[in-house]
Short mmCIF file of C-alpha atoms in Angstrom, two decimals:
data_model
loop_
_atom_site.label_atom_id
_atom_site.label_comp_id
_atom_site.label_asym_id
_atom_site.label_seq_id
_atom_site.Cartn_x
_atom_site.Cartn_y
_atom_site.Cartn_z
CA UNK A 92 19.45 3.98 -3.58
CA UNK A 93 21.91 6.40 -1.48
CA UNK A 94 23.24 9.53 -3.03
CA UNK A 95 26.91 9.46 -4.10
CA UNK A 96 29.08 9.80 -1.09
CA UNK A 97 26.32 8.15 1.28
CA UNK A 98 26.47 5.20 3.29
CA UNK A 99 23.77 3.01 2.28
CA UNK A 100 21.73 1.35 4.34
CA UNK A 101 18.82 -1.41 4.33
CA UNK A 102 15.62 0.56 4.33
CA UNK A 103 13.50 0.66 8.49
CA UNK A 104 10.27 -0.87 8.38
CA UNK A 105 8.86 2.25 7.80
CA UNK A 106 10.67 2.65 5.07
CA UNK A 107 9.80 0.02 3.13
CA UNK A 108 6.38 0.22 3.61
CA UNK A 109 6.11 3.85 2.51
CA UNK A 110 7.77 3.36 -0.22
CA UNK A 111 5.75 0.32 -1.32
CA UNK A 112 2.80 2.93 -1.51
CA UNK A 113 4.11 5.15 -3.20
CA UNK A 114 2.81 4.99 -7.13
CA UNK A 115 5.07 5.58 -10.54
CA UNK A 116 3.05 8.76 -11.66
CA UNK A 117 3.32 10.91 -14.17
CA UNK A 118 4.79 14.12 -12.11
CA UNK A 119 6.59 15.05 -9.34
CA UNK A 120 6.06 12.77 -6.04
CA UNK A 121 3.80 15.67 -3.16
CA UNK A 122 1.51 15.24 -0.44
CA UNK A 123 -0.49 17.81 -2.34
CA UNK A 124 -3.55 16.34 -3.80
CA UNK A 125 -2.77 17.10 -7.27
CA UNK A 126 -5.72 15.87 -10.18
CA UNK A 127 -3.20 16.44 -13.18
CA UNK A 128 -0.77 14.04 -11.47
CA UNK A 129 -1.74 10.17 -13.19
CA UNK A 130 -0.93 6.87 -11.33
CA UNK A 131 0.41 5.57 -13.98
CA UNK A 132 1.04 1.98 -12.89
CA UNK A 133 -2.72 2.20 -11.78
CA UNK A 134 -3.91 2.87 -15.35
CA UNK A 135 -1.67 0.85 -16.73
CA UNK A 136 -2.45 -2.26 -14.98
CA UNK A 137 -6.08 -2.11 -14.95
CA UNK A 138 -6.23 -1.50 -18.72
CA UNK A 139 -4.10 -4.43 -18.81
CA UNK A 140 -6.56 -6.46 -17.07
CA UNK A 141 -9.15 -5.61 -18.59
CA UNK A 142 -8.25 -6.40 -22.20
CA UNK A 143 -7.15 -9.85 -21.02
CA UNK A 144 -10.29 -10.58 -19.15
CA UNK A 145 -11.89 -9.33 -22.49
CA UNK A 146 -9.91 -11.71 -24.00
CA UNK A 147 -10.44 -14.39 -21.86
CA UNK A 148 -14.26 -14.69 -22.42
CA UNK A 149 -14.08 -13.91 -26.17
CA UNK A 150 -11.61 -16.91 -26.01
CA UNK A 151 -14.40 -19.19 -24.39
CA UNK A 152 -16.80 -17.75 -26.47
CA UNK A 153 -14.63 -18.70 -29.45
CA UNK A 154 -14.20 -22.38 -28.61
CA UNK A 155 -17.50 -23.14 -26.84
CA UNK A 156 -19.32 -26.15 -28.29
CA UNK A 157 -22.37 -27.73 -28.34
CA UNK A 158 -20.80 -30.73 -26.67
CA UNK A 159 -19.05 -32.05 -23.26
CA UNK A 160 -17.23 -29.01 -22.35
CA UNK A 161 -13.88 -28.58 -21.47
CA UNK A 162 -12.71 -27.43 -17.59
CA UNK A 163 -12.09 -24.23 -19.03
CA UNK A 164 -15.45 -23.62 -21.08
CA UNK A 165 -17.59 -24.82 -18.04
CA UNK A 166 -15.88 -22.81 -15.56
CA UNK A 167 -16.65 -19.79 -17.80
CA UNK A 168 -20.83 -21.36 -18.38
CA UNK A 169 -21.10 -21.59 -14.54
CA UNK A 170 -19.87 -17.85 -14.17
CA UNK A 171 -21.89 -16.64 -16.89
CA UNK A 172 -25.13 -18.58 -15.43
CA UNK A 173 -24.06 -17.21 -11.98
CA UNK A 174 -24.40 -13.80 -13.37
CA UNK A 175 -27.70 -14.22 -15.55
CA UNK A 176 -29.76 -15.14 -12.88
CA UNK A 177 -28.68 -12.67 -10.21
CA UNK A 178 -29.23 -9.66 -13.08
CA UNK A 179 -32.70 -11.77 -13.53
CA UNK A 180 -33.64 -11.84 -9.55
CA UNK A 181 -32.66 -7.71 -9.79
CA UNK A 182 -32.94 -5.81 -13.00
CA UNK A 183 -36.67 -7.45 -14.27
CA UNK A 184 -36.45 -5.24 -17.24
CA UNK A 185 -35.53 -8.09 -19.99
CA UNK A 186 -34.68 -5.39 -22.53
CA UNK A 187 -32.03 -3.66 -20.27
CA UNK A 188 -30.97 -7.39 -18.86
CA UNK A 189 -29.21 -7.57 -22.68
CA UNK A 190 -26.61 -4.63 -21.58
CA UNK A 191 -26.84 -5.02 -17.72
CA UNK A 192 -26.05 -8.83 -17.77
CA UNK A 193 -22.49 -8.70 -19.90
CA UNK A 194 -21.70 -5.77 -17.58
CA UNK A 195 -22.01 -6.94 -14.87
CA UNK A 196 -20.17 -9.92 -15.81
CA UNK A 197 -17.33 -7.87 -17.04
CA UNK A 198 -16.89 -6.39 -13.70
CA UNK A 199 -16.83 -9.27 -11.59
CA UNK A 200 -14.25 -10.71 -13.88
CA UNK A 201 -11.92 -7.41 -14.38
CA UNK A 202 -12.40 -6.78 -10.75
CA UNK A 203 -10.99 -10.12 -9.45
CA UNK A 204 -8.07 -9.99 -12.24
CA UNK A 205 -6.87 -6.59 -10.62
CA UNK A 206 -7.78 -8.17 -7.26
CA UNK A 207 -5.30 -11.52 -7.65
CA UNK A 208 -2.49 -9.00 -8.61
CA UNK A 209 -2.28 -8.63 -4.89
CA UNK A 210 -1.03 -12.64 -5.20
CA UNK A 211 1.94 -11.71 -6.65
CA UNK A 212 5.13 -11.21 -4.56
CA UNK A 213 5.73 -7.71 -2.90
CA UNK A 214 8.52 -6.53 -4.60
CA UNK A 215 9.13 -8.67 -8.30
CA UNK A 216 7.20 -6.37 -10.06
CA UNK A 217 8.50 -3.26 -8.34
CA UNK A 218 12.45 -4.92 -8.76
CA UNK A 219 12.06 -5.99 -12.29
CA UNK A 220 10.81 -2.63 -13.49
CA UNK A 221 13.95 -0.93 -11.29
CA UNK A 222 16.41 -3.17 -13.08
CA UNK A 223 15.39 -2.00 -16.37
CA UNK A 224 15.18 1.66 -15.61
CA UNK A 225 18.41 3.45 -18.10
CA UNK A 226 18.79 5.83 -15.21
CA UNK A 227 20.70 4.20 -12.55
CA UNK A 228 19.30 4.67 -9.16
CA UNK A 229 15.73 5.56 -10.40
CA UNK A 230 13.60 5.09 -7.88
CA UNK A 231 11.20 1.49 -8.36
CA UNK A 232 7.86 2.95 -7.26
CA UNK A 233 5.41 0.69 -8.33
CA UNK A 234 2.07 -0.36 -7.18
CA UNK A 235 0.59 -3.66 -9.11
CA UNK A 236 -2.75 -4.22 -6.97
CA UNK A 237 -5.25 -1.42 -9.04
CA UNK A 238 -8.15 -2.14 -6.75
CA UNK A 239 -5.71 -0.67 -3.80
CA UNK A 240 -5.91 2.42 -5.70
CA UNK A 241 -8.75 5.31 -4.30
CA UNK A 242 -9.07 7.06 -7.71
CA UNK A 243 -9.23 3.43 -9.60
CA UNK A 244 -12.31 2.28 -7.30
CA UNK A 245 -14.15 5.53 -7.20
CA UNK A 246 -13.55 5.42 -10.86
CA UNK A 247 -15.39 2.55 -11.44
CA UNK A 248 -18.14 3.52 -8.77
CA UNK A 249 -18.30 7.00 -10.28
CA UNK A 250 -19.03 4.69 -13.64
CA UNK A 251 -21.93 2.85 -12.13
CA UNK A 252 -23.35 6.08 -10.81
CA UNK A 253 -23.57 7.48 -15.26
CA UNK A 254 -25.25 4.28 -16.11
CA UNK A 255 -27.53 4.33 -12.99
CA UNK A 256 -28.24 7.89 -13.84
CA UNK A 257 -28.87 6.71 -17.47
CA UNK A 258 -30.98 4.20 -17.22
CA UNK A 259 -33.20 6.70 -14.81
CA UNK A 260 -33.83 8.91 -17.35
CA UNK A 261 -34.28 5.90 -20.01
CA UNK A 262 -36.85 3.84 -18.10
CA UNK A 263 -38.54 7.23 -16.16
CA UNK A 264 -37.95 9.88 -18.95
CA UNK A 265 -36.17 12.69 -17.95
CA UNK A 266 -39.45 14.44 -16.67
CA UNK A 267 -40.45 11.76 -14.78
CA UNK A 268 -37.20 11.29 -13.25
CA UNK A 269 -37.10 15.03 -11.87
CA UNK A 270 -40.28 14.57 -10.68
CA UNK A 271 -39.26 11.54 -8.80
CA UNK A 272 -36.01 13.95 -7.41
CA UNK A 273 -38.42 16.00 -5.97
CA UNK A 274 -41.52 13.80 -4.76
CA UNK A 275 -39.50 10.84 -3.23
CA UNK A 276 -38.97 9.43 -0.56
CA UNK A 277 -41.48 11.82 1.46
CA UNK A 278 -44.57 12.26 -1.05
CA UNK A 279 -45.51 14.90 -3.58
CA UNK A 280 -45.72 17.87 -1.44
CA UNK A 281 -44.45 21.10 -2.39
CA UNK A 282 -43.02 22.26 0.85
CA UNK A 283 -41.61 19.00 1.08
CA UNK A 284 -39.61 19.34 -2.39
CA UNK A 285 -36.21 20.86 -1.05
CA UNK A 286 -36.15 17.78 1.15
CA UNK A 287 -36.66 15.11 -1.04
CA UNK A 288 -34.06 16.48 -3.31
CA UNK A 289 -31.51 17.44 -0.79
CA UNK A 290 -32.33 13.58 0.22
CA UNK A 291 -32.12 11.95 -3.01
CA UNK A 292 -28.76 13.79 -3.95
CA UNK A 293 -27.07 12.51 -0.28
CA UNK A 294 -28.75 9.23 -1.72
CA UNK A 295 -26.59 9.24 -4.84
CA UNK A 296 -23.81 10.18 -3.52
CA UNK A 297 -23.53 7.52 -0.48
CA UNK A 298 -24.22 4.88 -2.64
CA UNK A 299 -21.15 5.67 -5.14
CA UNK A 300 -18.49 6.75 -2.25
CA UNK A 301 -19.67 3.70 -0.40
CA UNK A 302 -19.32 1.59 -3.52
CA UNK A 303 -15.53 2.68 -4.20
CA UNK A 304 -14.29 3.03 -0.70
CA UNK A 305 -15.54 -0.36 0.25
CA UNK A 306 -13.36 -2.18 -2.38
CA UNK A 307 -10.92 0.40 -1.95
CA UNK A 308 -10.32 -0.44 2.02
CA UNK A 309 -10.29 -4.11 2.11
CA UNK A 310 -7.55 -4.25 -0.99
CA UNK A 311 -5.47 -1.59 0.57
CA UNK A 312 -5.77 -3.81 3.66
CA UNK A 313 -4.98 -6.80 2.26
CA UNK A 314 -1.85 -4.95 0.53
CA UNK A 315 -0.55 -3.85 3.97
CA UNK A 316 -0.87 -6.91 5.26
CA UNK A 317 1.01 -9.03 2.40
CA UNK A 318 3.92 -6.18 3.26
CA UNK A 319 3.93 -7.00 6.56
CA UNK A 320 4.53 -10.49 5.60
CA UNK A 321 6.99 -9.65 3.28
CA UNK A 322 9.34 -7.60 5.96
CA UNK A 323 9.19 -10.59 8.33
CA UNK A 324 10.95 -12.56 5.36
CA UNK A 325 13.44 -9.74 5.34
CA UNK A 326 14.10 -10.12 9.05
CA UNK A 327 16.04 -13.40 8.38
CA UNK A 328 19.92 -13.56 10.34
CA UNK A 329 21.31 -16.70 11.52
CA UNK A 330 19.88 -16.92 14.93
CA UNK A 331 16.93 -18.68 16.51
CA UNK A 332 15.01 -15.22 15.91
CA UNK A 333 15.94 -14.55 12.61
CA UNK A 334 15.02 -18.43 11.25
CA UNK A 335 11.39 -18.30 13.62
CA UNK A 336 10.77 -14.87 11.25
CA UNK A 337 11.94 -16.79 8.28
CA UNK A 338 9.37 -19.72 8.78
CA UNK A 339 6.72 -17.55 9.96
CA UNK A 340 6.68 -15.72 6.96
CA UNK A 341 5.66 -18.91 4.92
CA UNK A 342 3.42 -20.20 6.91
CA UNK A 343 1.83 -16.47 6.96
CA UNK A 344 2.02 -15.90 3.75
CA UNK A 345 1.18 -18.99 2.73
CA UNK A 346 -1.81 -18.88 5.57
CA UNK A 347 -2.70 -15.02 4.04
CA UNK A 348 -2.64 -15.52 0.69
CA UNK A 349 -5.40 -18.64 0.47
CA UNK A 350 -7.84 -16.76 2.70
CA UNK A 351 -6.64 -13.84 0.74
CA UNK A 352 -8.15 -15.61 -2.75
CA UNK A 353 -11.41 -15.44 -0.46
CA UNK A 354 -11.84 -12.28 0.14
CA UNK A 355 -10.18 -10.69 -3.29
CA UNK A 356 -13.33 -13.17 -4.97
CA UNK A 357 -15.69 -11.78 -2.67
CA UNK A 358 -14.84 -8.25 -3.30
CA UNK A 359 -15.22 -8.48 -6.69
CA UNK A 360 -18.72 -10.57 -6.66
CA UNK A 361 -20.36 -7.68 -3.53
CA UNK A 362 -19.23 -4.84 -6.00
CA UNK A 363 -20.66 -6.47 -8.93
CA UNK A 364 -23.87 -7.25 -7.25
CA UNK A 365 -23.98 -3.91 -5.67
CA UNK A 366 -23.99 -3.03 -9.26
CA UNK A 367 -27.15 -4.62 -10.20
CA UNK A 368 -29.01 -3.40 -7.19
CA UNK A 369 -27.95 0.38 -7.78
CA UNK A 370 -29.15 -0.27 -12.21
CA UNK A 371 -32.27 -2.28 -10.86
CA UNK A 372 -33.53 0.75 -8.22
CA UNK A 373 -33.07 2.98 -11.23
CA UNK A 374 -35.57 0.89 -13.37
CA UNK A 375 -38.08 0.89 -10.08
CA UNK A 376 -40.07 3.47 -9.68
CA UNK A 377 -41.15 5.12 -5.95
#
């Protein structure tokens, strides 16, 4: 919105862009990497989520039956059996299976929920909050897609890495598991100690900034792209040009968003499976 006494003016390219990355937060907008600042639509949205995806499979669990299911019962069976016998092929501790298996079914499920947000429109979230802002001329930052969001994904990695790091010291006791930071990969030697340990740690920490930035990238890609789309919709004038932008961008984003239900399903299954595979190398022993 221009100041008072400004000519306003459509937003560049640029523009819009930039400002459909920039997040409602809790403090003052800066470049400066700030860890008291909160994304607030971030944390918002993904708590969201995850209480309806909570919801959702109490909901089947509720109204399952003995019976012919219904569409929405077996579609919820088939993902639950999906998950049960990947945590079976990976974590072969049946005891820990009874916590891993719901978790990792919770993930997948929360994970493609804040995926699919990138479905939605560009800008009707973003406009509908700015309409209902008291302040007129409050500025409609707002970012809906929580997956497209570093601190959300390394949150979540950062997550798997505690409950990896439990179940170490659970399965391998917590002097076992030292023992293992300082005898593995490269054997129990003591001049070989500061290496194994210097390995192990690099080890840890690849795994979890791999395991959030991997997510991380392809949402924030996919969000880019859908913006793209979006500005060739706002390109539309009564010429030839103008309508060949108008029609591209529904083919394209028509095009875009059914691979796009690919790849936001995908995401959410390779970070759930990654999941198992970091909790079932913490049960194994080297």
């Amino acid at each position: 919105m221009a100041a008072e006494g400004q000519t306003s003016h459509a937003p560049t390219a640029g523009e819009y862009i930039v400002h459909h990355l920039q997040h409602l937060q809790s403090g003052k907008q800066s470049s400066v990497v700030d860890f008291s600042v909160v994304n607030i639509d971030s944390v918002f949205y993904s708590i969201l989520l995850g209480v309806i995806g909570c919801w959702l499979l109490w909901l089947a669990a509720r109204k399952a039956t003995s019976g012919v299911p219904g569409r929405f019962q077996a579609a919820v069976e088939m993902l639950v059996e999906m998950v049960d016998s990947q945590a079976k092929g990976i974590v072969h501790n049946a005891h820990s299976r009874k916590l891993v298996a719901p978790l990792a079914l919770t993930v997948f499920v929360w994970i493609f929920m804040m995926n699919a947000m990138d479905l939605l429109p560009v800008d009707l979230l973003p406009h509908l909050w700015h309409v209902t802002q008291p302040i007129h001329g409050a500025p409609n930052y707002m970012r809906v897609v929580p997956t497209a969001d570093l601190s959300i994904t390394m949150g979540l990695s950062v997550s798997v890495l505690l409950i990896c790091l439990y179940y170490n010291v659970k399965i391998k006791g917590l002097g076992g598991w030292v023992h293992e930071l300082f005898s593995a990969p490269f054997g129990d030697k003591w001049f070989l100690y500061p290496v194994n340990f210097l390995m192990q740690i690099i080890e840890f920490v690849a795994k979890t900034v791999s395991h959030g930035m991997r997510l991380f990238g392809n949402m924030y890609a996919g969000e880019l792209i859908f913006m793209l789309i979006a500005l060739m919709g706002g390109a539309f004038a009564l010429s030839f040009t103008g309508i060949a932008l108008a029609i591209g961008h529904v083919i394209a984003g028509a095009v875009w968003a059914i691979f796009h239900i690919l790849i936001i399903t995908l995401q959410a299954f390779v970070f759930m499976m990654l999941t198992l595979v970091y909790v079932g190398q913490a049960h194994d022993a080297h």
